[in-house]
CSV table of C-alpha atoms in Angstrom, one decimal:
chain,number,residue,atom,x,y,z
A,1,MET,CA,0.0,-0.2,-0.2
A,2,THR,CA,1.6,3.4,-1.1
A,3,PHE,CA,0.7,6.7,0.2
A,4,ALA,CA,-1.4,7.9,-2.7
A,5,ASP,CA,-3.5,4.5,-1.7
A,6,LYS,CA,-4.2,6.9,0.9
A,7,GLN,CA,-5.2,9.9,1.8
A,8,LEU,CA,-2.1,11.0,4.0
A,9,GLN,CA,-2.8,13.8,7.0
A,10,GLY,CA,-0.8,15.8,8.9
A,11,ARG,CA,-1.2,16.8,12.7
A,12,GLU,CA,0.7,18.6,15.5
A,13,ILE,CA,1.9,17.5,18.1
A,14,ILE,CA,3.1,18.7,21.8
A,15,THR,CA,5.8,16.6,22.8
A,16,LYS,CA,9.2,17.2,25.3
A,17,ALA,CA,12.3,17.1,22.8
A,18,VAL,CA,15.6,18.1,23.2
A,19,CYS,CA,15.4,22.0,22.0
A,20,GLY,CA,18.9,23.0,22.7
A,21,LYS,CA,22.3,21.8,22.9
A,22,GLY,CA,25.6,23.0,23.1
A,23,ARG,CA,29.3,22.3,24.4
A,24,LYS,CA,32.2,24.1,25.6
A,25,PHE,CA,35.5,23.4,26.5
A,26,SER,CA,37.9,25.6,28.8
A,27,THR,CA,41.3,26.6,29.9
A,28,VAL,CA,41.6,28.8,33.2
A,29,SER,CA,44.3,29.8,35.5
A,30,HIS,CA,44.1,30.2,39.2
A,31,THR,CA,46.9,31.4,41.7
A,32,VAL,CA,46.8,30.2,45.4
A,33,THR,CA,48.9,31.5,48.0
A,34,PRO,CA,50.2,29.2,50.9
A,35,PRO,CA,51.2,30.2,54.1
A,36,HIS,CA,54.8,30.2,53.1
A,37,HIS,CA,56.8,30.9,50.3
A,38,PRO,CA,57.6,27.5,47.9
A,39,THR,CA,60.6,26.5,46.9
A,40,SER,CA,58.9,24.1,44.5
A,41,ILE,CA,56.3,22.1,43.7
A,42,LEU,CA,55.7,18.3,44.4
A,43,GLY,CA,52.1,17.8,43.0
A,44,ALA,CA,48.5,19.3,42.1
A,45,TRP,CA,45.2,18.2,42.0
A,46,ILE,CA,41.7,19.1,41.9
A,47,ILE,CA,38.7,17.2,44.2
A,48,ASN,CA,35.0,17.6,45.5
A,49,HIS,CA,34.1,19.3,41.8
A,50,GLN,CA,29.8,19.9,42.5
A,51,TYR,CA,28.1,22.0,39.7
A,52,GLU,CA,24.4,22.8,38.4
A,53,ALA,CA,23.5,24.5,35.5
A,54,VAL,CA,20.6,26.8,34.6
A,55,ARG,CA,19.1,29.0,31.9
A,56,SER,CA,21.1,32.1,31.2
A,57,GLY,CA,20.4,34.8,28.3
A,58,ASP,CA,21.4,32.7,25.2
A,59,GLY,CA,23.0,30.0,26.7
A,60,ILE,CA,23.8,27.6,29.9
A,61,GLU,CA,25.9,27.9,32.6
A,62,VAL,CA,27.0,26.0,34.3
A,63,ILE,CA,27.9,27.0,38.0
A,64,GLY,CA,30.2,25.4,40.7
A,65,THR,CA,33.2,24.3,43.1
A,66,TYR,CA,36.3,22.2,43.5
A,67,ASP,CA,38.9,22.0,46.0
A,68,ILE,CA,42.4,23.0,44.7
A,69,ASN,CA,45.3,21.1,46.4
A,70,ILE,CA,49.1,21.6,45.9
A,71,TRP,CA,51.9,20.0,47.3
A,72,TYR,CA,54.9,22.3,47.6
A,73,SER,CA,57.8,22.2,49.6
A,74,TYR,CA,59.5,25.2,51.1
A,75,SER,CA,62.5,26.7,53.5
A,76,LYS,CA,65.2,25.6,50.7
A,77,ASN,CA,63.6,22.2,50.3
A,78,SER,CA,63.4,21.0,53.4
A,79,GLN,CA,59.7,20.9,54.7
A,80,THR,CA,56.7,20.0,52.8
A,81,ASP,CA,53.1,21.4,53.2
A,82,VAL,CA,49.4,21.3,51.3
A,83,ALA,CA,47.9,24.7,50.4
A,84,LYS,CA,44.0,24.5,49.8
A,85,GLU,CA,41.8,26.4,48.2
A,86,SER,CA,38.1,26.6,47.2
A,87,VAL,CA,37.2,27.9,43.9
A,88,HIS,CA,33.7,28.8,42.5
A,89,TYR,CA,33.4,29.2,38.5
A,90,VAL,CA,30.4,30.3,36.4
A,91,GLU,CA,31.2,28.7,33.0
A,92,HIS,CA,28.5,30.0,30.1
A,93,VAL,CA,28.0,27.3,27.5
A,94,PRO,CA,26.4,28.7,23.9
A,95,LEU,CA,23.9,26.5,22.8
A,96,SER,CA,24.5,25.8,19.2
A,97,TYR,CA,21.1,24.4,18.2
A,98,LEU,CA,17.8,26.2,19.5
A,99,ASP,CA,14.8,25.5,18.8
A,100,PRO,CA,12.8,28.8,18.6
A,101,LYS,CA,9.6,27.3,18.6
A,102,HIS,CA,10.1,25.6,22.3
A,103,ARG,CA,7.7,26.6,25.0
A,104,SER,CA,10.1,28.6,27.7
A,105,SER,CA,7.8,28.1,30.2
A,106,THR,CA,8.6,24.1,30.1
A,107,GLU,CA,12.6,24.3,30.0
A,108,GLU,CA,14.9,21.8,32.1
A,109,VAL,CA,18.3,21.9,31.6
A,110,SER,CA,21.6,19.6,32.6
A,111,ALA,CA,24.8,19.7,32.1
A,112,ASP,CA,27.2,17.1,31.6
A,113,CYS,CA,31.0,17.4,32.5
A,114,ILE,CA,32.9,15.5,30.0
A,115,GLN,CA,36.1,16.7,30.7
A,116,GLU,CA,36.7,17.1,35.3
A,117,PRO,CA,38.7,19.8,36.1
A,118,ASN,CA,42.1,19.2,35.7
A,119,CYS,CA,45.5,20.6,36.6
A,120,ILE,CA,47.4,20.4,33.5
A,121,GLU,CA,50.0,23.0,34.4
A,122,ALA,CA,51.3,24.3,38.3
A,123,ASN,CA,54.0,26.8,38.2
A,124,ILE,CA,55.6,29.2,41.2
A,125,SER,CA,54.7,32.5,40.4
A,126,THR,CA,56.7,35.4,39.3
A,127,SER,CA,56.7,37.0,42.8
A,128,GLY,CA,57.3,33.9,44.3
A,129,SER,CA,55.1,34.0,46.7
A,130,GLY,CA,51.8,32.3,45.3
A,131,VAL,CA,51.3,29.1,43.0
A,132,VAL,CA,49.5,29.7,39.4
A,133,VAL,CA,47.4,26.5,38.8
A,134,ARG,CA,46.2,26.2,34.9
A,135,VAL,CA,42.7,24.0,34.8
A,136,GLU,CA,41.2,22.7,31.5
A,137,ARG,CA,37.6,21.3,31.9
A,138,GLU,CA,34.8,20.7,29.5
A,139,PHE,CA,31.0,20.8,29.2
A,140,SER,CA,28.1,19.3,27.7
A,141,VAL,CA,24.6,20.9,28.2
A,142,GLU,CA,21.1,20.5,26.7
A,143,MET,CA,18.1,22.1,27.3
A,144,VAL,CA,14.4,20.1,27.2
A,145,ALA,CA,11.2,21.2,26.8
A,146,GLU,CA,7.6,21.0,25.3
A,147,THR,CA,7.6,21.8,21.7
A,148,LYS,CA,5.4,21.5,18.3
A,149,VAL,CA,6.1,18.0,16.0
A,150,TRP,CA,4.2,17.6,12.4
A,151,VAL,CA,3.4,13.7,12.0
A,152,ALA,CA,2.0,11.9,9.4
A,153,CYS,CA,-1.1,10.2,9.8
A,154,PHE,CA,-4.0,7.5,8.6
A,155,PRO,CA,-7.5,8.4,9.2
A,156,GLY,CA,-9.5,5.2,10.1
A,157,GLY,CA,-5.0,4.0,11.8
A,158,TYR,CA,-2.9,1.5,9.6
A,159,ASP,CA,-4.1,-2.2,9.4
A,160,ASP,CA,-0.6,-4.4,9.9
A,161,GLY,CA,-1.5,-7.1,7.6
A,162,LYS,CA,-0.6,-4.8,4.6
A,163,GLU,CA,2.7,-3.7,3.4
A,164,LEU,CA,3.6,-0.2,3.5
A,165,GLU,CA,5.9,1.9,1.0
A,166,PHE,CA,7.4,4.8,1.6
A,167,GLY,CA,9.6,4.9,-1.3
A,168,LEU,CA,8.2,5.9,-5.4
A,169,GLY,CA,6.0,3.9,-6.8
A,170,ASP,CA,7.5,0.4,-9.5
A,171,GLY,CA,7.3,3.0,-12.8
A,172,ASP,CA,8.5,6.4,-11.4
A,173,TYR,CA,12.4,5.0,-12.9
A,174,GLU,CA,11.4,4.0,-16.7
A,175,ASP,CA,12.2,7.5,-17.7
A,176,LEU,CA,16.0,7.1,-16.0
A,177,ASP,CA,18.6,7.2,-18.8
A,178,PRO,CA,21.0,4.5,-18.0
A,179,GLU,CA,23.9,6.0,-20.1
A,180,LEU,CA,24.3,8.9,-17.4
A,181,LEU,CA,25.8,6.4,-15.1
A,182,ASP,CA,28.6,6.3,-13.6
A,183,ASP,CA,30.5,3.1,-13.8
A,184,GLU,CA,33.8,4.3,-12.3
A,185,LEU,CA,33.2,5.0,-8.8
């Protein structure tokens, strides 16, 4: 049975769907000032990462915190200590795709951390009193909302015992010229 055999109708339905997506990779620097002037950096790591997503303007903001821990030596490498600092951040992730016809009153946003905050470099600052830490992180965000979609429907329903064809009919290829085919593909 083809579309021509039945009269095709369309309807708009309201459904929840992904109406916006975005992704952002970023590298940021933080300066941690330990209680003693560091001689050398022995290790730097990030722990206790927490975040949430909120809708903001033309994108989604990821609001979060993490702790930076720096193990360092001081007093000419004779003693060690760990400096700890909590960092608060707001990362604006623009939406690369946005359905303009979604119902804004039904928006639900979420964020996934693709790359957890990770220390990629830690150096003693030029003043010698602090440690500059470079951190990389990446987020993927999504907005789900109600939107309208158009669906094809058949009046009276569909009979499961009959085959439904979505292609062209059998005689629609008769006018094609076989000489136009490229055999060297």
